[in-house]
CSV table of C-alpha atoms in Angstrom, one decimal:
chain,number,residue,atom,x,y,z
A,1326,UNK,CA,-92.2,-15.7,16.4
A,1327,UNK,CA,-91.9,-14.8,20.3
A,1328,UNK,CA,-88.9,-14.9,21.3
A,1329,UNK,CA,-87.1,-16.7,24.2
A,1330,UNK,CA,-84.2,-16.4,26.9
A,1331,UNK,CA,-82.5,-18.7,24.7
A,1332,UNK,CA,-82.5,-16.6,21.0
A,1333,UNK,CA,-80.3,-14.2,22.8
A,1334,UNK,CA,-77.0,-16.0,22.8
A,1335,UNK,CA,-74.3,-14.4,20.7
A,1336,UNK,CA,-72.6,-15.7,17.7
A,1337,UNK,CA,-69.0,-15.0,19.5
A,1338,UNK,CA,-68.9,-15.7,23.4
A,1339,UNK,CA,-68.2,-13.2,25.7
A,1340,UNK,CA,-65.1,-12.2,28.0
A,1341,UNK,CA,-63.5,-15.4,26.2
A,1342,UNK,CA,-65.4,-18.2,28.0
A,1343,UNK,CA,-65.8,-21.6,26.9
A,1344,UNK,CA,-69.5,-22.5,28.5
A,1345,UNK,CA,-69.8,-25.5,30.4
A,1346,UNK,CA,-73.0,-27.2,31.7
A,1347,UNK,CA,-76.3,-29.4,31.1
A,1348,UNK,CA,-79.7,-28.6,30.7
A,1349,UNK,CA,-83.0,-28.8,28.4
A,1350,UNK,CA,-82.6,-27.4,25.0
A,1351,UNK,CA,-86.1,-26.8,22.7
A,1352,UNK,CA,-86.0,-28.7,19.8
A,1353,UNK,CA,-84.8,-26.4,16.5
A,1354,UNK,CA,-82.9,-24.3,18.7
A,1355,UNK,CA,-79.6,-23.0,16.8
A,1356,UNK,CA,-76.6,-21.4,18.0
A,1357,UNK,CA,-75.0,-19.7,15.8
A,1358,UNK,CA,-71.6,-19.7,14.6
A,1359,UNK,CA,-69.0,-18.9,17.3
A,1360,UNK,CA,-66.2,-20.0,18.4
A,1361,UNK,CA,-64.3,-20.9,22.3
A,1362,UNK,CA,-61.0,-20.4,23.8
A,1363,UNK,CA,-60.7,-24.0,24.8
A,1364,UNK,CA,-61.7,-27.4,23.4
A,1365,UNK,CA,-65.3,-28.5,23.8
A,1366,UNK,CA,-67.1,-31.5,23.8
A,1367,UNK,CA,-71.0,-31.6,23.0
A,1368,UNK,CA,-73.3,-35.1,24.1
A,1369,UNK,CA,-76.9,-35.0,23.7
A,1370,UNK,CA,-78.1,-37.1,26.6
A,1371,UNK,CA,-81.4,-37.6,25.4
A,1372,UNK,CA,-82.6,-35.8,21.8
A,1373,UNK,CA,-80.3,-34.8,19.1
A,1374,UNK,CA,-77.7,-32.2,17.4
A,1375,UNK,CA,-76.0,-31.3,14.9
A,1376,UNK,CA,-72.7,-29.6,14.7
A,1377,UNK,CA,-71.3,-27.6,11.7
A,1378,UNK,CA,-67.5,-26.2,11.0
A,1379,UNK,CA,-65.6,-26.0,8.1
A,1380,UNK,CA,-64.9,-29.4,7.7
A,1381,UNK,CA,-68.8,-30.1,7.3
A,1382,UNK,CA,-71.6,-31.7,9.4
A,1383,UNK,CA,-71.7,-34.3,12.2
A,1384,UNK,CA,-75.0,-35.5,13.3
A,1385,UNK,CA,-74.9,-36.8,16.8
A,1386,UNK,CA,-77.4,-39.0,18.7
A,1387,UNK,CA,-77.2,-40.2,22.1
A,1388,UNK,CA,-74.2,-42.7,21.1
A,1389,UNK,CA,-72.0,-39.9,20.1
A,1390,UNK,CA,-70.2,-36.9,21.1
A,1391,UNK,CA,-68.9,-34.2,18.8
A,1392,UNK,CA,-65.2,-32.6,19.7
A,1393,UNK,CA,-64.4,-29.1,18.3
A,1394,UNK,CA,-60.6,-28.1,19.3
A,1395,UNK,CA,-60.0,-24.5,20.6
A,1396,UNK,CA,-60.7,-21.7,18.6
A,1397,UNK,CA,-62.5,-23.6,15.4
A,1398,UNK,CA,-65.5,-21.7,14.4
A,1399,UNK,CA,-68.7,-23.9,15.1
A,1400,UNK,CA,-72.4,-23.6,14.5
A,1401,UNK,CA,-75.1,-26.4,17.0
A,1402,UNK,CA,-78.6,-27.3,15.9
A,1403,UNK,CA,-80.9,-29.6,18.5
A,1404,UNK,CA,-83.5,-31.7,17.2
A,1405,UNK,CA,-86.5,-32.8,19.2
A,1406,UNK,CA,-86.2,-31.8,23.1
A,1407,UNK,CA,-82.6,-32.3,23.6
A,1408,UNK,CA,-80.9,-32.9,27.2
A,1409,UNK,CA,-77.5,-30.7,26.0
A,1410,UNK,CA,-74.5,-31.3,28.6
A,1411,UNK,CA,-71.1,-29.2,27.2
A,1412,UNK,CA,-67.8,-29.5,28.5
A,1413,UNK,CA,-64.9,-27.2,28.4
A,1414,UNK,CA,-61.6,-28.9,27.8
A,1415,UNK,CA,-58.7,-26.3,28.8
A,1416,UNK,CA,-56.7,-25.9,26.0
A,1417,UNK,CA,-53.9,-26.8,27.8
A,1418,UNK,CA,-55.4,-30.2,28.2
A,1419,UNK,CA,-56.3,-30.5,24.8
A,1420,UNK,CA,-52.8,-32.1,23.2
A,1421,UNK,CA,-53.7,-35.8,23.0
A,1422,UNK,CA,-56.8,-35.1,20.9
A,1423,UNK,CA,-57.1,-34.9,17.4
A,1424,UNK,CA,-56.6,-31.1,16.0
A,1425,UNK,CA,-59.6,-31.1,14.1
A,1426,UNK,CA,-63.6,-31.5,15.0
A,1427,UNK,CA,-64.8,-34.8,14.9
A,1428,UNK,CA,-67.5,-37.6,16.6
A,1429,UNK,CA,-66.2,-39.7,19.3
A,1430,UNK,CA,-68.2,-43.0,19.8
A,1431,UNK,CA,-69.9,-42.4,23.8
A,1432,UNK,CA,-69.0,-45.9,25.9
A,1433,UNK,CA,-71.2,-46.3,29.2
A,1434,UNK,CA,-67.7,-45.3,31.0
A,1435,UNK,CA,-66.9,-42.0,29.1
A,1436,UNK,CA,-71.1,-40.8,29.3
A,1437,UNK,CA,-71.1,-41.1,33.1
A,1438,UNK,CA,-67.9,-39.2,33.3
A,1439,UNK,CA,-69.8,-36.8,31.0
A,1440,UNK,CA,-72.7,-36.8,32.9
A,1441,UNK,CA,-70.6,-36.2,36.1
A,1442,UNK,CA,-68.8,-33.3,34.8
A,1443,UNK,CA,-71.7,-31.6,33.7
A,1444,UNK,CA,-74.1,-32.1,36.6
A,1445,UNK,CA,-74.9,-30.2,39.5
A,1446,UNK,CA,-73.4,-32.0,42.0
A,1447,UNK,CA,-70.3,-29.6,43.9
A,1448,UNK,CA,-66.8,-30.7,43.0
A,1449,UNK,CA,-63.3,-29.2,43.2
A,1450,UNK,CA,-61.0,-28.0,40.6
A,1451,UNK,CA,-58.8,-30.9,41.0
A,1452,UNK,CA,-61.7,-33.6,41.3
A,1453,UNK,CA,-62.9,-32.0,37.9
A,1454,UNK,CA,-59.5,-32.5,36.5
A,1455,UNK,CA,-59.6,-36.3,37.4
A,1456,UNK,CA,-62.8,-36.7,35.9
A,1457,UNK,CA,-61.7,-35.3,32.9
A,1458,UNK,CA,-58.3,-37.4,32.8
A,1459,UNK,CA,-60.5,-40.5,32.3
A,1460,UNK,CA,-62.7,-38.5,30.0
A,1461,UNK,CA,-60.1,-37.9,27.4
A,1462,UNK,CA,-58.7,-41.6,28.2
A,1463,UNK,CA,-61.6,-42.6,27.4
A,1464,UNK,CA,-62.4,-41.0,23.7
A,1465,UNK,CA,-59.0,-42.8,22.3
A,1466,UNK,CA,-57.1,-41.8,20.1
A,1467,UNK,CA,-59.4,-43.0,16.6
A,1468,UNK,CA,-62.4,-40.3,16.1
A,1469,UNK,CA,-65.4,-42.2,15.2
A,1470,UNK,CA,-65.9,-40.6,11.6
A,1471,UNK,CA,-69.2,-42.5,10.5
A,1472,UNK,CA,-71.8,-39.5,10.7
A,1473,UNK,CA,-69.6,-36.8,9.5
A,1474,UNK,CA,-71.1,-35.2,6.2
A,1475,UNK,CA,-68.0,-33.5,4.7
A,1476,UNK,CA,-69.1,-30.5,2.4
A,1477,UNK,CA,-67.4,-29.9,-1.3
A,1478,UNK,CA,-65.0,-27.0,-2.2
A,1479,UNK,CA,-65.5,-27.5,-5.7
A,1480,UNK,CA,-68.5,-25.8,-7.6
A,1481,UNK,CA,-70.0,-28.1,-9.8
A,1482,UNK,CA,-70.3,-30.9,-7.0
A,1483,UNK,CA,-71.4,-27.9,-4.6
A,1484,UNK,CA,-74.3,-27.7,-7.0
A,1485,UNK,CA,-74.9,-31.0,-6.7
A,1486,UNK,CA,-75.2,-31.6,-3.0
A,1487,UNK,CA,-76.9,-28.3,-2.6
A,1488,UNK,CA,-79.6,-30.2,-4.8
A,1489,UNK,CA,-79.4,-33.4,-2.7
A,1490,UNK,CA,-79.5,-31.2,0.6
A,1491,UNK,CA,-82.7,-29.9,-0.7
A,1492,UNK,CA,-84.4,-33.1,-1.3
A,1493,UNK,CA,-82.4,-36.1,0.3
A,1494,UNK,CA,-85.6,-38.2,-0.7
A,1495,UNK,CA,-84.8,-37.6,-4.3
A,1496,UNK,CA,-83.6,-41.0,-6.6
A,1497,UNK,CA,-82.1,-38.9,-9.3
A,1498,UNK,CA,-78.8,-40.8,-10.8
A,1499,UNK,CA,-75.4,-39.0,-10.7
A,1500,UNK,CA,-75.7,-38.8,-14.6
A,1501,UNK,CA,-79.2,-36.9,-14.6
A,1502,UNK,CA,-77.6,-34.5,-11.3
A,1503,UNK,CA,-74.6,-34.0,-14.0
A,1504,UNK,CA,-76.7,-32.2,-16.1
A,1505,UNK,CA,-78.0,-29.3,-14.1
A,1506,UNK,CA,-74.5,-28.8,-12.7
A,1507,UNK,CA,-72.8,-29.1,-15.9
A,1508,UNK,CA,-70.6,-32.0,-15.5
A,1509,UNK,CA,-70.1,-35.5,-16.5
A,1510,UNK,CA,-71.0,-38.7,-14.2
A,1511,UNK,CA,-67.3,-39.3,-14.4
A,1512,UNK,CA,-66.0,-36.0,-13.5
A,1513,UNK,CA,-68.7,-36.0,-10.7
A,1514,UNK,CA,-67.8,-39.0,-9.8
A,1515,UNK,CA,-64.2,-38.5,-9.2
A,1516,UNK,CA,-64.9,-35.3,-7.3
A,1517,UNK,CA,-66.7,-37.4,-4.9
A,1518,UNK,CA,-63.9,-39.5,-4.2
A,1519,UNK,CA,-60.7,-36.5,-4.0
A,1520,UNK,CA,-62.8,-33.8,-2.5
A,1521,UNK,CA,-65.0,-35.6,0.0
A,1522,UNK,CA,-63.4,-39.1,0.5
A,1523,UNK,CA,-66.2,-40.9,-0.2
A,1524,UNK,CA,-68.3,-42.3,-3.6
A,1525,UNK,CA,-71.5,-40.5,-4.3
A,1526,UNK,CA,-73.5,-43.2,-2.8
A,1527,UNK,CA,-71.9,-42.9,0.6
A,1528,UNK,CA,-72.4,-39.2,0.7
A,1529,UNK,CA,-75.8,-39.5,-0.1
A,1530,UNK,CA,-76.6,-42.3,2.5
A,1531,UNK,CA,-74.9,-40.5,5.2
A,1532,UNK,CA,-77.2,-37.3,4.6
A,1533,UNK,CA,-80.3,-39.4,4.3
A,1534,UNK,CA,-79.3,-41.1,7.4
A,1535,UNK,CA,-78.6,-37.3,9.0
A,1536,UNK,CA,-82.5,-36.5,8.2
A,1537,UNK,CA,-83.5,-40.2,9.7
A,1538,UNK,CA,-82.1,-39.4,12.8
A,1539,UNK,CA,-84.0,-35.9,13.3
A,1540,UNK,CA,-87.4,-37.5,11.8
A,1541,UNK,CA,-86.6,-40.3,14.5
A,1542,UNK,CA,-86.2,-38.2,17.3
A,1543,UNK,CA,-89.0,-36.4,16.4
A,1544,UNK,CA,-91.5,-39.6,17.1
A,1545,UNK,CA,-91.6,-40.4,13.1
A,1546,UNK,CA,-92.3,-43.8,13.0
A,1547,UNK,CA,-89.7,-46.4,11.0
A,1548,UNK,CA,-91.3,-47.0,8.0
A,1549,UNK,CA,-92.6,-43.1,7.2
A,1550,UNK,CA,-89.1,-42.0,8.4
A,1551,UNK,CA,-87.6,-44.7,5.7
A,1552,UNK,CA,-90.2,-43.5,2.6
A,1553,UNK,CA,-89.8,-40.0,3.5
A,1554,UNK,CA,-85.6,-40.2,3.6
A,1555,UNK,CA,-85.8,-42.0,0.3
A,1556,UNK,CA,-85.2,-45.5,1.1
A,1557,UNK,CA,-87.4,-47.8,-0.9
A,1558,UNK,CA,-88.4,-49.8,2.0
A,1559,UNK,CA,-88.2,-49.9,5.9
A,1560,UNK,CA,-85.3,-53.3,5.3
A,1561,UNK,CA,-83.3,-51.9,3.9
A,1562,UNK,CA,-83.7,-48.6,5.4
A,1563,UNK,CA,-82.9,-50.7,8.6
A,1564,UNK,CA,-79.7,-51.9,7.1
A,1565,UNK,CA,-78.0,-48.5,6.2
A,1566,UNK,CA,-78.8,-46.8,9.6
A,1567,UNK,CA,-77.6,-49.8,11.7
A,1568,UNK,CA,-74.3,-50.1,9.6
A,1569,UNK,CA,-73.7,-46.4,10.3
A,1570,UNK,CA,-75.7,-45.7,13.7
A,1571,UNK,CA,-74.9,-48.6,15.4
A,1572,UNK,CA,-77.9,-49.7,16.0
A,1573,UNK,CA,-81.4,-50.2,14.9
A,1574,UNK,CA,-83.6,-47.3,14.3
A,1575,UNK,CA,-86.2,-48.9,16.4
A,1576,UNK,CA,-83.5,-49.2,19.5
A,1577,UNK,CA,-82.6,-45.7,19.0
A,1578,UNK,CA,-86.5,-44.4,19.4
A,1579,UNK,CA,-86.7,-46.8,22.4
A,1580,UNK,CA,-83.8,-45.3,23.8
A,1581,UNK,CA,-85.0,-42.4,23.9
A,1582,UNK,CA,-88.3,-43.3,25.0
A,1583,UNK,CA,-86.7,-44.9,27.8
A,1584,UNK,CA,-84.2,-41.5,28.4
A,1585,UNK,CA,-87.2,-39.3,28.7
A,1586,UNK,CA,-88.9,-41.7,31.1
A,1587,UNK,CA,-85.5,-41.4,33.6
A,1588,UNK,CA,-85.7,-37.6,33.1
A,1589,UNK,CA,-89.5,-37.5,34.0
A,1590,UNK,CA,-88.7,-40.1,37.3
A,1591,UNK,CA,-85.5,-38.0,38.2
A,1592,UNK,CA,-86.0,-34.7,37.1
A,1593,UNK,CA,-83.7,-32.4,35.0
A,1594,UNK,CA,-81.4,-29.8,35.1
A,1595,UNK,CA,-84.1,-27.5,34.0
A,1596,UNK,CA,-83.8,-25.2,30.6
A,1597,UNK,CA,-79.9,-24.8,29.8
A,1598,UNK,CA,-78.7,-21.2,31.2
A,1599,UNK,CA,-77.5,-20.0,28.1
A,1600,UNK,CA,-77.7,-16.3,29.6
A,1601,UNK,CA,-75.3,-17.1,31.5
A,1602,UNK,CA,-72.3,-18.6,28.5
């Protein structure tokens, strides 16, 4: 496979900057893990990302934005073409936000400011500060946790979810996943609960609803995006992604339809610098 400008980003950034910017992303592009000396804040203006830390997986579509506070070690992966825009949070700036990473739900108010900080247009330092004052006002002080995937410390439900990672189309009960991971339905079931805060069924709608979102963004149509996630038709399919998306998966493909038609009107940023982070 060729590479590109792109596949030569370190893992750790150097001279301890924390990148700032917007630009075009190819879909599948991965950065690897790494980590900043400030807080950052990642909002896919059109496409989709994912963002991975120890805490697990967030998925994030154009209604979200993922946090990571400073110096938490962080892996990104975009799916479909993805209009990236990162912003640097100085760490001194960073006390009124949760310690942890998390997903922010994206108001019209806080992606504007977003959009703002990240475009090309010249400001000053202290007009940048503003902007970011009504940022961080904006996000409140309640992370939006819906598309967060947390990942298991124990081994036997590790060997389940590795299992369900592999195929989240799969039906298998938690009784027949038992068995290859040598534990009861009980004992599995309780693990779900302490160690990721959520029942087995919740964990495993959340990670079909993570693959949704790529096939989605990807053009996959509804109803092959429901099948091939595991749902066993496009209803109800409908039902679990708007309880946890927001919206419809048909609104979320028109929004980006209608995203890439700005961009084509308007013009972009171009491909992100990433030489240059």
């Amino acid at each position: 496979m060729q590479k590109t400008r792109q596949d030569s980003l370190p893992s750790v950034i150097p001279g301890g900057m924390t990148p700032q910017g917007g630009g075009w992303l190819p879909s599948g592009y991965h950065l690897e893990r790494h980590s900043h000396p400030d807080g950052q804040l990642v909002y896919a203006a059109a496409g989709a990302f994912a963002t991975t830390t120890g805490y697990g997986t967030w998925v994030a579509p154009a209604n979200r934005v993922t946090w990571t506070p400073p110096g938490f070690e962080h892996s990104h992966r975009f799916y479909g073409r993805t209009d990236a825009r990162i912003l640097a949070v100085p760490s001194g700036e960073c006390g009124d936000l949760v310690g942890y990473p998390c997903v922010f739900a994206v108001s019209p108010l806080l992606r504007e400011g977003i959009l703002a900080l990240t475009g090309r247009r010249a400001k000053s330092a202290d007009a940048d500060k503003r902007l970011r004052v009504v940022v961080l006002d904006e996000l409140g002080e309640i992370p939006e946790q819906s598309l967060h995937l947390p990942e298991p410390r124990d081994e036997r439900l590790r060997a389940v979810t590795d299992l369900l990672h592999a195929d989240p189309s799969r039906n298998t009960t938690l009784t027949e996943l038992g068995r290859a991971a040598g534990a009861s339905e009980r004992t599995l079931s309780r693990l779900f609960h302490t160690d990721l805060g959520m029942s087995f069924h919740r964990w495993r709608t959340i990670l079909r609803i993570h693959h949704a979102l790529i096939h989605l963004t990807d053009g996959t149509s509804v109803t092959d995006t429901a099948i091939t996630c595991g749902w066993s038709n496009p209803s109800t399919f409908i039902e679990a992604f708007t309880a946890v998306v927001g919206q419809t998966p048909g609104r979320y493909q028109a929004d980006l339809r209608d995203r890439g038609e700005k961009e084509s009107l308007t013009g972009s940023f171009g491909e992100f610098p990433l030489s240059n982070v």
